[in-house]
Amino acid sequence: MVQARAGMVRGLTQLNEDEELFQASVREFAKDRITPLVREMDESQRFDGSLLKQLFELGLMGIEIAEEHGGAGGTFFEAILAVEAISAVDPSVGVLVDVQNTLCINALNRWATPEQKKQWLPRLAKDTVGAYALSEAGSGSDAFALQTRATRHGQDYILNGQKLWITNAKEAGLFIVFATLDPALGYKGITAFVVEKGTPGFALGKKEDKLGIRASSTCELVFTDCMVPAANVLGEPGKGYKIAIETLNEGRIGIGAQMLGLAQGAWQHAAKWAKERKQFGKALVEFQAMQFQLAEMVTEIELARLSVYNAARLKDNGSEFLKEAAMCKYVTSQVAEKTASLAVEILGGSGFVKDYPVEKLYRDAKIGKIYEGTSFMQLATIAKLTLGVK
Ligand SMILES: Cc1cc2nc3c(=O)[nH]c(=O)nc-3n(C[C@H](O)[C@H](O)[C@H](O)COP(=O)(O)OP(=O)(O)OC[C@H]3O[C@@H](n4cnc5c(N)ncnc54)[C@H](O)[C@@H]3O)c2cc1C
């Protein structure tokens, strides 16, 4: 291996030894353990319980949790590498790992008190899935128009309302739930609570039947006079908007990683097919038109990777990353959709049927432009930060 000279700036895609080992182990796990389950999980719309157990055993559900709380003590960048490697095989598994690490654990690491950390982080590292509940039927892009109400009652708060589209809801034991103390206060009323599964007055509602990422559960949450201890407020009452914004700013780098992995997976299937499939007496890859398509696709994937790795490394070293995170989500979701679509075409008829993995990746790609801020919302952020407009 060529050694970098001391003080030299490394290439963004150059990994250090720990990152390389980590990436190799996640890739191997995804190939050996996830691949055989992908089709069944997609068709049954169920996440495999034994797979969930293995994700915990490997430390992939607590990457950034400190070792003193039973986690892997890793970096945000490692969480990004894990989501990328897993999503190359199954973006449904990728989003489960992503929400756990880049939203739930991230929010607790930043805003939980030492007591709260002791209470919840060891569980998230060991066997408890987290979910992040902001969206409602009437508040998606306009997230702070949420209506779920929290009313103080002695040492508790009483929650009433409904959340929609909540990823991991079926598997989760802990939910970070955003509610308002008073809708008249606008965003200044929004407060974040940690709500445990099984709390009286808290129930799962409808489970969505989706176009893609079908093994990932997406459910409605229903709160009916649900009593939550005031000790479960995350951060301060009325400061939930800050938690929501800042966690999602980071979380969208995770969605960038999911879309990057998806694109890489689709490209690999297409390249393999082009080498094996023969028409007109030669392998497809011998035709220059095919070479150029695959070359263009892999170039766009590399550009997407640079944007994801740059945003993640900026976040890890404490630099500003807001614009780069929005750009990386915007661009990777485009690259994923285009790459998966071309992969379907490169496989021809075989690309259109469920016996081959690319039709699923094509369906899975669509979500990248919708959740954790639609593409228009990313453009709005990029416009604000580059043009100075409101
Ligand atoms: C599979 C799935 C999983 C999800 N997981 C979670 C989760 O775990 N937790 C959670 O809280 N939420 C989750 N969501 C919700 C997701 O974040 C929202 O769906 C998303 O933010 C968009 O909100 P919306 O669906 O209400 O669409 P809307 O906000 O109604 O947007 C509809 C369209 O209008 C456009 N639009 C909106 N406002 C403007 C504007 N000002 N200018 C121009 N165009 C605009 C949008 O870009 C979009 O194209 C999930 C959604 C899905 C589908």
mmCIF file of N, CA and C in Angstrom, residues 261-361:
data_model
loop_
_atom_site.group_PDB
_atom_site.id
_atom_site.type_symbol
_atom_site.label_atom_id
_atom_site.label_comp_id
_atom_site.label_asym_id
_atom_site.label_seq_id
_atom_site.Cartn_x
_atom_site.Cartn_y
_atom_site.Cartn_z
ATOM 1 N N GLY A 261 -25.611 3.467 -1.629
ATOM 2 C CA GLY A 261 -25.472 2.004 -1.601
ATOM 3 C C GLY A 261 -26.387 1.356 -2.621
ATOM 4 N N LEU A 262 -27.612 1.845 -2.681
ATOM 5 C CA LEU A 262 -28.591 1.303 -3.642
ATOM 6 C C LEU A 262 -28.050 1.417 -5.075
ATOM 7 N N ALA A 263 -27.523 2.585 -5.416
ATOM 8 C CA ALA A 263 -26.997 2.810 -6.768
ATOM 9 C C ALA A 263 -25.826 1.868 -7.045
ATOM 10 N N GLN A 264 -24.941 1.730 -6.053
ATOM 11 C CA GLN A 264 -23.777 0.853 -6.223
ATOM 12 C C GLN A 264 -24.240 -0.598 -6.447
ATOM 13 N N GLY A 265 -25.226 -1.018 -5.652
ATOM 14 C CA GLY A 265 -25.756 -2.387 -5.801
ATOM 15 C C GLY A 265 -26.345 -2.593 -7.185
ATOM 16 N N ALA A 266 -27.128 -1.626 -7.647
ATOM 17 C CA ALA A 266 -27.774 -1.750 -8.969
ATOM 18 C C ALA A 266 -26.712 -1.798 -10.065
ATOM 19 N N TRP A 267 -25.687 -0.979 -9.931
ATOM 20 C CA TRP A 267 -24.614 -0.952 -10.944
ATOM 21 C C TRP A 267 -23.882 -2.303 -10.994
ATOM 22 N N GLN A 268 -23.611 -2.847 -9.814
ATOM 23 C CA GLN A 268 -22.900 -4.138 -9.785
ATOM 24 C C GLN A 268 -23.707 -5.233 -10.488
ATOM 25 N N HIS A 269 -25.011 -5.253 -10.249
ATOM 26 C CA HIS A 269 -25.857 -6.252 -10.929
ATOM 27 C C HIS A 269 -25.815 -6.029 -12.442
ATOM 28 N N ALA A 270 -25.885 -4.754 -12.847
ATOM 29 C CA ALA A 270 -25.911 -4.446 -14.284
ATOM 30 C C ALA A 270 -24.580 -4.819 -14.944
ATOM 31 N N ALA A 271 -23.462 -4.501 -14.251
ATOM 32 C CA ALA A 271 -22.139 -4.791 -14.825
ATOM 33 C C ALA A 271 -21.929 -6.300 -14.957
ATOM 34 N N LYS A 272 -22.358 -7.042 -13.945
ATOM 35 C CA LYS A 272 -22.214 -8.510 -13.978
ATOM 36 C C LYS A 272 -23.017 -9.080 -15.144
ATOM 37 N N TRP A 273 -24.223 -8.576 -15.265
ATOM 38 C CA TRP A 273 -25.110 -9.057 -16.336
ATOM 39 C C TRP A 273 -24.486 -8.767 -17.712
ATOM 40 N N ALA A 274 -23.969 -7.566 -17.855
ATOM 41 C CA ALA A 274 -23.400 -7.161 -19.159
ATOM 42 C C ALA A 274 -22.208 -8.039 -19.528
ATOM 43 N N LYS A 275 -21.508 -8.547 -18.510
ATOM 44 C CA LYS A 275 -20.359 -9.427 -18.795
ATOM 45 C C LYS A 275 -20.814 -10.845 -19.136
ATOM 46 N N GLU A 276 -21.939 -11.259 -18.586
ATOM 47 C CA GLU A 276 -22.366 -12.655 -18.762
ATOM 48 C C GLU A 276 -23.324 -12.855 -19.937
ATOM 49 N N ARG A 277 -24.160 -11.900 -20.187
ATOM 50 C CA ARG A 277 -25.208 -12.046 -21.208
ATOM 51 C C ARG A 277 -24.628 -11.868 -22.613
ATOM 52 N N LYS A 278 -24.946 -12.806 -23.495
ATOM 53 C CA LYS A 278 -24.449 -12.696 -24.880
ATOM 54 C C LYS A 278 -25.600 -12.401 -25.835
ATOM 55 N N GLN A 279 -25.371 -11.448 -26.733
ATOM 56 C CA GLN A 279 -26.280 -11.204 -27.855
ATOM 57 C C GLN A 279 -25.409 -10.899 -29.065
ATOM 58 N N PHE A 280 -25.901 -11.220 -30.243
ATOM 59 C CA PHE A 280 -25.125 -11.011 -31.485
ATOM 60 C C PHE A 280 -23.733 -11.645 -31.382
ATOM 61 N N GLY A 281 -23.659 -12.769 -30.651
ATOM 62 C CA GLY A 281 -22.414 -13.526 -30.583
ATOM 63 C C GLY A 281 -21.366 -12.987 -29.621
ATOM 64 N N LYS A 282 -21.678 -11.951 -28.864
ATOM 65 C CA LYS A 282 -20.679 -11.438 -27.911
ATOM 66 C C LYS A 282 -21.351 -11.044 -26.599
ATOM 67 N N ALA A 283 -20.502 -10.915 -25.569
ATOM 68 C CA ALA A 283 -21.032 -10.416 -24.295
ATOM 69 C C ALA A 283 -21.473 -8.962 -24.503
ATOM 70 N N LEU A 284 -22.553 -8.580 -23.828
ATOM 71 C CA LEU A 284 -23.064 -7.202 -23.981
ATOM 72 C C LEU A 284 -21.984 -6.164 -23.695
ATOM 73 N N VAL A 285 -21.116 -6.481 -22.742
ATOM 74 C CA VAL A 285 -20.113 -5.491 -22.324
ATOM 75 C C VAL A 285 -19.093 -5.206 -23.441
ATOM 76 N N GLU A 286 -19.051 -6.048 -24.458
ATOM 77 C CA GLU A 286 -18.123 -5.785 -25.567
ATOM 78 C C GLU A 286 -18.631 -4.684 -26.506
ATOM 79 N N PHE A 287 -19.913 -4.350 -26.389
ATOM 80 C CA PHE A 287 -20.443 -3.252 -27.224
ATOM 81 C C PHE A 287 -20.109 -1.919 -26.551
ATOM 82 N N GLN A 288 -19.593 -0.994 -27.350
ATOM 83 C CA GLN A 288 -19.164 0.276 -26.753
ATOM 84 C C GLN A 288 -20.341 1.039 -26.119
ATOM 85 N N ALA A 289 -21.517 0.909 -26.728
ATOM 86 C CA ALA A 289 -22.689 1.614 -26.168
ATOM 87 C C ALA A 289 -22.945 1.144 -24.733
ATOM 88 N N MET A 290 -22.745 -0.156 -24.496
ATOM 89 C CA MET A 290 -22.942 -0.699 -23.150
ATOM 90 C C MET A 290 -21.830 -0.226 -22.208
ATOM 91 N N GLN A 291 -20.593 -0.248 -22.703
ATOM 92 C CA GLN A 291 -19.462 0.217 -21.867
ATOM 93 C C GLN A 291 -19.680 1.661 -21.422
ATOM 94 N N PHE A 292 -20.125 2.496 -22.367
ATOM 95 C CA PHE A 292 -20.270 3.918 -22.043
ATOM 96 C C PHE A 292 -21.402 4.153 -21.034
ATOM 97 N N GLN A 293 -22.474 3.378 -21.184
ATOM 98 C CA GLN A 293 -23.573 3.523 -20.207
ATOM 99 C C GLN A 293 -23.086 3.186 -18.805
ATOM 100 N N LEU A 294 -22.380 2.028 -18.713
ATOM 101 C CA LEU A 294 -21.911 1.594 -17.386
ATOM 102 C C LEU A 294 -20.839 2.542 -16.843
ATOM 103 N N ALA A 295 -20.026 3.076 -17.750
ATOM 104 C CA ALA A 295 -18.973 4.017 -17.310
ATOM 105 C C ALA A 295 -19.602 5.307 -16.785
ATOM 106 N N GLU A 296 -20.627 5.783 -17.464
ATOM 107 C CA GLU A 296 -21.288 7.012 -17.011
ATOM 108 C C GLU A 296 -21.976 6.788 -15.659
ATOM 109 N N MET A 297 -22.629 5.619 -15.547
ATOM 110 C CA MET A 297 -23.317 5.315 -14.283
ATOM 111 C C MET A 297 -22.328 5.288 -13.117
ATOM 112 N N VAL A 298 -21.199 4.615 -13.301
ATOM 113 C CA VAL A 298 -20.259 4.463 -12.183
ATOM 114 C C VAL A 298 -19.576 5.798 -11.867
ATOM 115 N N THR A 299 -19.457 6.657 -12.867
ATOM 116 C CA THR A 299 -18.893 7.996 -12.623
ATOM 117 C C THR A 299 -19.856 8.808 -11.749
ATOM 118 N N GLU A 300 -21.132 8.722 -12.086
ATOM 119 C CA GLU A 300 -22.119 9.468 -11.278
ATOM 120 C C GLU A 300 -22.184 8.926 -9.845
ATOM 121 N N ILE A 301 -22.019 7.617 -9.709
ATOM 122 C CA ILE A 301 -22.026 7.020 -8.359
ATOM 123 C C ILE A 301 -20.824 7.546 -7.557
ATOM 124 N N GLU A 302 -19.680 7.645 -8.218
ATOM 125 C CA GLU A 302 -18.485 8.148 -7.516
ATOM 126 C C GLU A 302 -18.696 9.607 -7.076
ATOM 127 N N LEU A 303 -19.337 10.416 -7.931
ATOM 128 C CA LEU A 303 -19.619 11.803 -7.544
ATOM 129 C C LEU A 303 -20.583 11.838 -6.356
ATOM 130 N N ALA A 304 -21.569 10.942 -6.385
ATOM 131 C CA ALA A 304 -22.513 10.862 -5.267
ATOM 132 C C ALA A 304 -21.767 10.460 -3.998
ATOM 133 N N ARG A 305 -20.842 9.507 -4.136
ATOM 134 C CA ARG A 305 -20.082 9.051 -2.958
ATOM 135 C C ARG A 305 -19.260 10.210 -2.372
ATOM 136 N N LEU A 306 -18.639 10.988 -3.240
ATOM 137 C CA LEU A 306 -17.842 12.129 -2.749
ATOM 138 C C LEU A 306 -18.727 13.076 -1.941
ATOM 139 N N SER A 307 -19.959 13.290 -2.420
ATOM 140 C CA SER A 307 -20.833 14.237 -1.709
ATOM 141 C C SER A 307 -21.260 13.675 -0.351
ATOM 142 N N VAL A 308 -21.506 12.372 -0.288
ATOM 143 C CA VAL A 308 -21.921 11.767 0.988
ATOM 144 C C VAL A 308 -20.741 11.748 1.967
ATOM 145 N N TYR A 309 -19.590 11.288 1.503
ATOM 146 C CA TYR A 309 -18.431 11.174 2.396
ATOM 147 C C TYR A 309 -17.996 12.566 2.877
ATOM 148 N N ASN A 310 -18.062 13.548 1.978
ATOM 149 C CA ASN A 310 -17.666 14.900 2.377
ATOM 150 C C ASN A 310 -18.580 15.415 3.491
ATOM 151 N N ALA A 311 -19.901 15.270 3.302
ATOM 152 C CA ALA A 311 -20.844 15.769 4.318
ATOM 153 C C ALA A 311 -20.613 15.042 5.646
ATOM 154 N N ALA A 312 -20.404 13.721 5.584
ATOM 155 C CA ALA A 312 -20.231 12.939 6.816
ATOM 156 C C ALA A 312 -18.925 13.308 7.515
ATOM 157 N N ARG A 313 -17.867 13.508 6.742
ATOM 158 C CA ARG A 313 -16.584 13.850 7.371
ATOM 159 C C ARG A 313 -16.634 15.271 7.952
ATOM 160 N N LEU A 314 -17.344 16.195 7.260
ATOM 161 C CA LEU A 314 -17.498 17.551 7.809
ATOM 162 C C LEU A 314 -18.220 17.475 9.150
ATOM 163 N N LYS A 315 -19.276 16.649 9.206
ATOM 164 C CA LYS A 315 -20.027 16.523 10.460
ATOM 165 C C LYS A 315 -19.135 15.971 11.570
ATOM 166 N N ASP A 316 -18.366 14.931 11.250
ATOM 167 C CA ASP A 316 -17.510 14.313 12.270
ATOM 168 C C ASP A 316 -16.436 15.260 12.787
ATOM 169 N N ASN A 317 -15.932 16.149 11.915
ATOM 170 C CA ASN A 317 -14.873 17.026 12.438
ATOM 171 C C ASN A 317 -15.396 18.375 12.935
ATOM 172 N N GLY A 318 -16.735 18.441 13.112
ATOM 173 C CA GLY A 318 -17.315 19.623 13.758
ATOM 174 C C GLY A 318 -17.444 20.839 12.852
ATOM 175 N N SER A 319 -17.323 20.648 11.529
ATOM 176 C CA SER A 319 -17.467 21.779 10.604
ATOM 177 C C SER A 319 -18.932 21.945 10.185
ATOM 178 N N GLU A 320 -19.242 23.066 9.570
ATOM 179 C CA GLU A 320 -20.576 23.298 8.988
ATOM 180 C C GLU A 320 -20.830 22.265 7.884
ATOM 181 N N PHE A 321 -22.015 21.693 7.847
ATOM 182 C CA PHE A 321 -22.249 20.669 6.820
ATOM 183 C C PHE A 321 -23.652 20.735 6.224
ATOM 184 N N LEU A 322 -24.422 21.757 6.639
ATOM 185 C CA LEU A 322 -25.834 21.829 6.287
ATOM 186 C C LEU A 322 -26.065 21.822 4.770
ATOM 187 N N LYS A 323 -25.353 22.694 4.068
ATOM 188 C CA LYS A 323 -25.521 22.785 2.612
ATOM 189 C C LYS A 323 -25.080 21.472 1.958
ATOM 190 N N GLU A 324 -23.951 20.946 2.404
ATOM 191 C CA GLU A 324 -23.409 19.717 1.806
ATOM 192 C C GLU A 324 -24.341 18.539 2.059
ATOM 193 N N ALA A 325 -24.998 18.514 3.250
ATOM 194 C CA ALA A 325 -25.926 17.415 3.551
ATOM 195 C C ALA A 325 -27.142 17.485 2.632
ATOM 196 N N ALA A 326 -27.670 18.693 2.436
ATOM 197 C CA ALA A 326 -28.834 18.844 1.552
ATOM 198 C C ALA A 326 -28.456 18.468 0.116
ATOM 199 N N MET A 327 -27.273 18.912 -0.304
ATOM 200 C CA MET A 327 -26.826 18.590 -1.669
ATOM 201 C C MET A 327 -26.632 17.086 -1.830
ATOM 202 N N CYS A 328 -26.075 16.451 -0.815
ATOM 203 C CA CYS A 328 -25.788 15.013 -0.954
ATOM 204 C C CYS A 328 -27.093 14.220 -1.027
ATOM 205 N N LYS A 329 -28.099 14.612 -0.247
ATOM 206 C CA LYS A 329 -29.366 13.868 -0.341
ATOM 207 C C LYS A 329 -30.023 14.117 -1.690
ATOM 208 N N TYR A 330 -29.992 15.358 -2.120
ATOM 209 C CA TYR A 330 -30.606 15.723 -3.409
ATOM 210 C C TYR A 330 -29.968 14.925 -4.549
ATOM 211 N N VAL A 331 -28.662 14.909 -4.567
ATOM 212 C CA VAL A 331 -27.956 14.312 -5.702
ATOM 213 C C VAL A 331 -27.991 12.775 -5.655
ATOM 214 N N THR A 332 -27.826 12.207 -4.470
ATOM 215 C CA THR A 332 -27.780 10.729 -4.403
ATOM 216 C C THR A 332 -29.136 10.126 -4.757
ATOM 217 N N SER A 333 -30.228 10.816 -4.395
ATOM 218 C CA SER A 333 -31.548 10.249 -4.718
ATOM 219 C C SER A 333 -31.771 10.275 -6.232
ATOM 220 N N GLN A 334 -31.200 11.275 -6.893
ATOM 221 C CA GLN A 334 -31.299 11.305 -8.366
ATOM 222 C C GLN A 334 -30.462 10.197 -8.994
ATOM 223 N N VAL A 335 -29.238 10.073 -8.496
ATOM 224 C CA VAL A 335 -28.332 9.057 -9.052
ATOM 225 C C VAL A 335 -28.920 7.654 -8.820
ATOM 226 N N ALA A 336 -29.494 7.440 -7.636
ATOM 227 C CA ALA A 336 -30.055 6.116 -7.328
ATOM 228 C C ALA A 336 -31.195 5.780 -8.280
ATOM 229 N N GLU A 337 -32.085 6.743 -8.481
ATOM 230 C CA GLU A 337 -33.241 6.476 -9.345
ATOM 231 C C GLU A 337 -32.780 6.200 -10.778
ATOM 232 N N LYS A 338 -31.846 7.011 -11.265
ATOM 233 C CA LYS A 338 -31.378 6.855 -12.644
ATOM 234 C C LYS A 338 -30.606 5.535 -12.815
ATOM 235 N N THR A 339 -29.742 5.233 -11.851
ATOM 236 C CA THR A 339 -28.920 4.016 -11.967
ATOM 237 C C THR A 339 -29.806 2.771 -11.908
ATOM 238 N N ALA A 340 -30.748 2.766 -10.974
ATOM 239 C CA ALA A 340 -31.618 1.586 -10.845
ATOM 240 C C ALA A 340 -32.469 1.431 -12.099
ATOM 241 N N SER A 341 -32.925 2.539 -12.656
ATOM 242 C CA SER A 341 -33.748 2.477 -13.866
ATOM 243 C C SER A 341 -32.927 1.909 -15.030
ATOM 244 N N LEU A 342 -31.694 2.382 -15.206
ATOM 245 C CA LEU A 342 -30.846 1.871 -16.287
ATOM 246 C C LEU A 342 -30.479 0.409 -16.052
ATOM 247 N N ALA A 343 -30.303 0.041 -14.780
ATOM 248 C CA ALA A 343 -29.971 -1.358 -14.480
ATOM 249 C C ALA A 343 -31.118 -2.275 -14.937
ATOM 250 N N VAL A 344 -32.355 -1.831 -14.716
ATOM 251 C CA VAL A 344 -33.508 -2.613 -15.190
ATOM 252 C C VAL A 344 -33.403 -2.788 -16.708
ATOM 253 N N GLU A 345 -33.082 -1.709 -17.408
ATOM 254 C CA GLU A 345 -32.991 -1.785 -18.881
ATOM 255 C C GLU A 345 -31.838 -2.679 -19.329
ATOM 256 N N ILE A 346 -30.715 -2.605 -18.629
ATOM 257 C CA ILE A 346 -29.541 -3.405 -19.030
ATOM 258 C C ILE A 346 -29.825 -4.907 -18.865
ATOM 259 N N LEU A 347 -30.621 -5.236 -17.873
ATOM 260 C CA LEU A 347 -30.996 -6.656 -17.717
ATOM 261 C C LEU A 347 -32.123 -7.045 -18.674
ATOM 262 N N GLY A 348 -32.669 -6.099 -19.412
ATOM 263 C CA GLY A 348 -33.731 -6.405 -20.378
ATOM 264 C C GLY A 348 -34.965 -6.950 -19.664
ATOM 265 N N GLY A 349 -35.572 -7.947 -20.257
ATOM 266 C CA GLY A 349 -36.777 -8.549 -19.660
ATOM 267 C C GLY A 349 -36.495 -9.053 -18.254
ATOM 268 N N SER A 350 -35.280 -9.565 -18.048
ATOM 269 C CA SER A 350 -34.928 -10.100 -16.722
ATOM 270 C C SER A 350 -34.896 -8.994 -15.673
ATOM 271 N N GLY A 351 -34.683 -7.765 -16.116
ATOM 272 C CA GLY A 351 -34.675 -6.650 -15.174
ATOM 273 C C GLY A 351 -36.063 -6.308 -14.665
ATOM 274 N N PHE A 352 -37.057 -6.771 -15.392
ATOM 275 C CA PHE A 352 -38.439 -6.375 -15.089
ATOM 276 C C PHE A 352 -39.151 -7.379 -14.180
ATOM 277 N N VAL A 353 -38.481 -8.499 -13.896
ATOM 278 C CA VAL A 353 -39.142 -9.549 -13.103
ATOM 279 C C VAL A 353 -38.459 -9.730 -11.749
ATOM 280 N N LYS A 354 -39.216 -10.351 -10.847
ATOM 281 C CA LYS A 354 -38.752 -10.443 -9.457
ATOM 282 C C LYS A 354 -37.660 -11.494 -9.234
ATOM 283 N N ASP A 355 -37.370 -12.308 -10.255
ATOM 284 C CA ASP A 355 -36.301 -13.298 -10.088
ATOM 285 C C ASP A 355 -34.931 -12.637 -9.994
ATOM 286 N N TYR A 356 -34.837 -11.391 -10.418
ATOM 287 C CA TYR A 356 -33.572 -10.646 -10.368
ATOM 288 C C TYR A 356 -33.751 -9.424 -9.468
ATOM 289 N N PRO A 357 -32.658 -8.988 -8.832
ATOM 290 C CA PRO A 357 -32.833 -7.986 -7.768
ATOM 291 C C PRO A 357 -33.069 -6.544 -8.213
ATOM 292 N N VAL A 358 -32.901 -6.217 -9.505
ATOM 293 C CA VAL A 358 -32.899 -4.784 -9.839
ATOM 294 C C VAL A 358 -34.278 -4.135 -9.851
ATOM 295 N N GLU A 359 -35.339 -4.901 -10.129
ATOM 296 C CA GLU A 359 -36.667 -4.257 -10.116
ATOM 297 C C GLU A 359 -36.998 -3.756 -8.716
ATOM 298 N N LYS A 360 -36.536 -4.491 -7.698
ATOM 299 C CA LYS A 360 -36.786 -4.056 -6.318
ATOM 300 C C LYS A 360 -35.982 -2.777 -6.015
ATOM 301 N N LEU A 361 -34.741 -2.743 -6.478
ATOM 302 C CA LEU A 361 -33.930 -1.540 -6.221
ATOM 303 C C LEU A 361 -34.553 -0.328 -6.910
#
